[in-house]
C-alpha cells in the first residue's frame, strides 16, 4: 500500500473495524469539503483565523475523516506550540474515545519520552476529554499555548483540558516535525510559512 496511516501499523489479529476505530487522528492526503465557520469562541481565540491547509484520511478505500487546520496571523509552523490554532475533523466512521486516546499517547511518544505512569495519566485524561464519535460528527479542537485545549462538536463546547504540556504534544501529533505522517503535516500547513530550524 503506497500510503499507510500510523494507526494501521499494528501487529496481531486486528479486525478492520478495530483498526478504523483506532484511527481517530492522522491520515493520508486528499481534499476536504468546506464546512460551516468555526465556533465563535474558537475564531476569537485564534484571532483572524485563516485556513492553513486540509487533508483527508482514507484506509482501504474507506473515507475516515477530513481534517482542516486554522491559524492566526503570524503563525509559524516550526514553533506551532507558541500560537493558538484550531484543528477541525469531520468524521465518516465511528471512533472509540478510548482507542483514540491510547493511540494518541503512543504517537506523542514519538515527540518525547513517556514513562508508564505518565502515559497512563495522559491516556486517561484524553479518554475523558475526547468523545466517542459517529459518522457526520464535526469536532473542533482549540489549542491555547500555556493553557491547554478545548473541544467543540459543531457549535457545542464539550469540555476543556488544562494540561498545557499534553495539549501541545497532542496537537504535535499532526504538526510536530516528528509526526509519523509528514505528508499530512505538509498538507495541513500548505498555506503557512515554516522557518528554517
C-alpha positions as a Python dict, from the first residue, in 0.01 Angstrom:
ca = {
    (1, 'X'): (0, 0, 0),
    (2, 'X'): (164, 328, -110),
    (3, 'X'): (19, 531, 177),
    (4, 'X'): (-43, 389, 521),
    (5, 'X'): (-151, 565, 833),
    (6, 'X'): (49, 508, 1150),
    (7, 'X'): (-259, 378, 1326),
    (8, 'X'): (-267, 82, 1093),
    (9, 'X'): (91, -28, 1155),
    (10, 'X'): (-19, -283, 1410),
    (11, 'X'): (53, -647, 1477),
    (12, 'X'): (-165, -938, 1587),
    (13, 'X'): (-521, -1027, 1494),
    (14, 'X'): (-696, -695, 1438),
    (15, 'X'): (-1023, -654, 1256),
    (16, 'X'): (-1076, -372, 1011),
    (17, 'X'): (-1335, -225, 1247),
    (18, 'X'): (-1082, -210, 1529),
    (19, 'X'): (-816, -60, 1302),
    (20, 'X'): (-1056, 208, 1187),
    (21, 'X'): (-1162, 276, 1546),
    (22, 'X'): (-800, 330, 1641),
    (23, 'X'): (-750, 572, 1355),
    (24, 'X'): (-901, 884, 1503),
    (25, 'X'): (-610, 1114, 1429),
    (26, 'X'): (-391, 1149, 1121),
    (27, 'X'): (-435, 1036, 763),
    (28, 'X'): (-338, 1031, 402),
    (29, 'X'): (-379, 1331, 178),
    (30, 'X'): (-687, 1440, -7),
    (31, 'X'): (-934, 1721, -46),
    (32, 'X'): (-1180, 1827, 220),
    (33, 'X'): (-1510, 1999, 155),
    (34, 'X'): (-1594, 2336, 301),
    (35, 'X'): (-1784, 2333, 629),
    (36, 'X'): (-1955, 2589, 846),
    (37, 'X'): (-1745, 2858, 1006),
    (38, 'X'): (-1555, 2794, 1324),
    (39, 'X'): (-1745, 2832, 1653),
    (40, 'X'): (-1727, 3198, 1759),
    (41, 'X'): (-1512, 3132, 2070),
    (42, 'X'): (-1262, 2943, 1855),
    (43, 'X'): (-1239, 3217, 1596),
    (44, 'X'): (-1193, 3478, 1868),
    (45, 'X'): (-921, 3277, 2042),
    (46, 'X'): (-725, 3215, 1722),
    (47, 'X'): (-760, 3577, 1609),
    (48, 'X'): (-842, 3641, 1243),
    (49, 'X'): (-827, 3270, 1162),
    (50, 'X'): (-737, 3153, 814),
    (51, 'X'): (-734, 2808, 665),
    (52, 'X'): (-374, 2683, 665),
    (53, 'X'): (-444, 2355, 489),
    (54, 'X'): (-654, 2043, 475),
    (55, 'X'): (-624, 1669, 428),
    (56, 'X'): (-834, 1359, 416),
    (57, 'X'): (-781, 1018, 567),
    (58, 'X'): (-870, 705, 372),
    (59, 'X'): (-793, 343, 451),
    (60, 'X'): (-854, 60, 207),
    (61, 'X'): (-1071, 295, 7),
    (62, 'X'): (-1281, 393, 308),
    (63, 'X'): (-1320, 762, 384),
    (64, 'X'): (-1234, 805, 752),
    (65, 'X'): (-1236, 1180, 814),
    (66, 'X'): (-1150, 1519, 668),
    (67, 'X'): (-909, 1748, 854),
    (68, 'X'): (-866, 2126, 837),
    (69, 'X'): (-619, 2346, 1025),
    (70, 'X'): (-696, 2707, 1116),
    (71, 'X'): (-426, 2951, 1230),
    (72, 'X'): (-397, 3322, 1301),
    (73, 'X'): (-174, 3596, 1167),
    (74, 'X'): (197, 3549, 1230),
    (75, 'X'): (172, 3172, 1273),
    (76, 'X'): (498, 2984, 1219),
    (77, 'X'): (484, 2610, 1168),
    (78, 'X'): (826, 2542, 1321),
    (79, 'X'): (711, 2692, 1652),
    (80, 'X'): (344, 2591, 1630),
    (81, 'X'): (324, 2542, 2008),
    (82, 'X'): (357, 2917, 2061),
    (83, 'X'): (37, 3003, 1873),
    (84, 'X'): (-335, 2940, 1924),
    (85, 'X'): (-477, 2721, 1649),
    (86, 'X'): (-777, 2508, 1567),
    (87, 'X'): (-796, 2163, 1411),
    (88, 'X'): (-1129, 2053, 1268),
    (89, 'X'): (-1211, 1688, 1197),
    (90, 'X'): (-1525, 1573, 1017),
    (91, 'X'): (-1580, 1202, 1067),
    (92, 'X'): (-1720, 941, 831),
    (93, 'X'): (-1678, 640, 1062),
    (94, 'X'): (-1740, 567, 1430),
    (95, 'X'): (-1442, 605, 1663),
    (96, 'X'): (-1391, 497, 2022),
    (97, 'X'): (-1260, 770, 2253),
    (98, 'X'): (-1054, 512, 2441),
    (99, 'X'): (-892, 379, 2125),
    (100, 'X'): (-812, 729, 2003),
    (101, 'X'): (-665, 821, 2342),
    (102, 'X'): (-443, 514, 2356),
    (103, 'X'): (-307, 563, 2007),
    (104, 'X'): (-266, 937, 2065),
    (105, 'X'): (-35, 875, 2358),
    (106, 'X'): (165, 624, 2155),
    (107, 'X'): (212, 890, 1889),
    (108, 'X'): (304, 1151, 2150),
    (109, 'X'): (584, 910, 2239),
    (110, 'X'): (743, 999, 1905),
    (111, 'X'): (791, 1355, 2029),
    (112, 'X'): (914, 1286, 2382),
    (113, 'X'): (992, 1005, 2622),
    (114, 'X'): (697, 898, 2835),
    (115, 'X'): (723, 673, 3137),
    (116, 'X'): (449, 421, 3207),
    (117, 'X'): (276, 632, 3471),
    (118, 'X'): (269, 948, 3262),
    (119, 'X'): (145, 756, 2959),
    (120, 'X'): (-136, 612, 3170),
    (121, 'X'): (-229, 956, 3309),
    (122, 'X'): (-238, 1115, 2967),
    (123, 'X'): (-435, 825, 2818),
    (124, 'X'): (-695, 858, 3095),
    (125, 'X'): (-711, 1237, 3054),
    (126, 'X'): (-763, 1215, 2678),
    (127, 'X'): (-1019, 936, 2709),
    (128, 'X'): (-1225, 1159, 2941),
    (129, 'X'): (-1181, 1468, 2721),
    (130, 'X'): (-1249, 1309, 2383),
    (131, 'X'): (-1597, 1186, 2292),
    (132, 'X'): (-1694, 873, 2107),
    (133, 'X'): (-1782, 997, 1759),
    (134, 'X'): (-2023, 886, 1490),
    (135, 'X'): (-2032, 948, 1115),
    (136, 'X'): (-2119, 1311, 1048),
    (137, 'X'): (-1971, 1447, 1371),
    (138, 'X'): (-1756, 1756, 1327),
    (139, 'X'): (-1513, 1817, 1612),
    (140, 'X'): (-1301, 2128, 1651),
    (141, 'X'): (-1007, 2124, 1888),
    (142, 'X'): (-870, 2459, 2004),
    (143, 'X'): (-510, 2475, 2125),
    (144, 'X'): (-422, 2759, 2363),
    (145, 'X'): (-48, 2794, 2439),
    (146, 'X'): (30, 2762, 2807),
    (147, 'X'): (-335, 2691, 2892),
    (148, 'X'): (-444, 2364, 2733),
    (149, 'X'): (-713, 2277, 2482),
    (150, 'X'): (-1088, 2287, 2433),
    (151, 'X'): (-1317, 2076, 2219),
    (152, 'X'): (-1641, 2151, 2031),
    (153, 'X'): (-1887, 1928, 1849),
    (154, 'X'): (-2034, 2163, 1593),
    (155, 'X'): (-2101, 2478, 1797),
    (156, 'X'): (-2133, 2298, 2133),
    (157, 'X'): (-1844, 2311, 2379),
    (158, 'X'): (-1777, 1958, 2504),
    (159, 'X'): (-1503, 2035, 2753),
    (160, 'X'): (-1154, 2159, 2819),
    (161, 'X'): (-827, 2009, 2931),
    (162, 'X'): (-590, 2233, 3125),
    (163, 'X'): (-267, 2030, 3091),
    (164, 'X'): (-63, 2263, 2867),
    (165, 'X'): (213, 2009, 2806),
    (166, 'X'): (-29, 1738, 2700),
    (167, 'X'): (-216, 1985, 2478),
    (168, 'X'): (100, 2090, 2293),
    (169, 'X'): (205, 1732, 2231),
    (170, 'X'): (-146, 1628, 2132),
    (171, 'X'): (-157, 1884, 1852),
    (172, 'X'): (202, 1789, 1774),
    (173, 'X'): (68, 1454, 1654),
    (174, 'X'): (-29, 1647, 1342),
    (175, 'X'): (211, 1941, 1348),
    (176, 'X'): (540, 1832, 1502),
    (177, 'X'): (830, 1765, 1265),
    (178, 'X'): (843, 1423, 1438),
    (179, 'X'): (494, 1331, 1318),
    (180, 'X'): (459, 985, 1168),
    (181, 'X'): (269, 1143, 877),
    (182, 'X'): (486, 1420, 731),
    (183, 'X'): (279, 1438, 411),
    (184, 'X'): (-37, 1516, 604),
    (185, 'X'): (154, 1772, 808),
    (186, 'X'): (264, 1939, 486),
    (187, 'X'): (-94, 1943, 358),
    (188, 'X'): (-227, 2097, 678),
    (189, 'X'): (46, 2362, 672),
    (190, 'X'): (34, 2425, 297),
    (191, 'X'): (-59, 2794, 322),
    (192, 'X'): (176, 2900, 602),
    (193, 'X'): (546, 2971, 620),
    (194, 'X'): (787, 2749, 808),
    (195, 'X'): (1111, 2898, 935),
    (196, 'X'): (1430, 2703, 894),
    (197, 'X'): (1524, 2505, 1207),
}
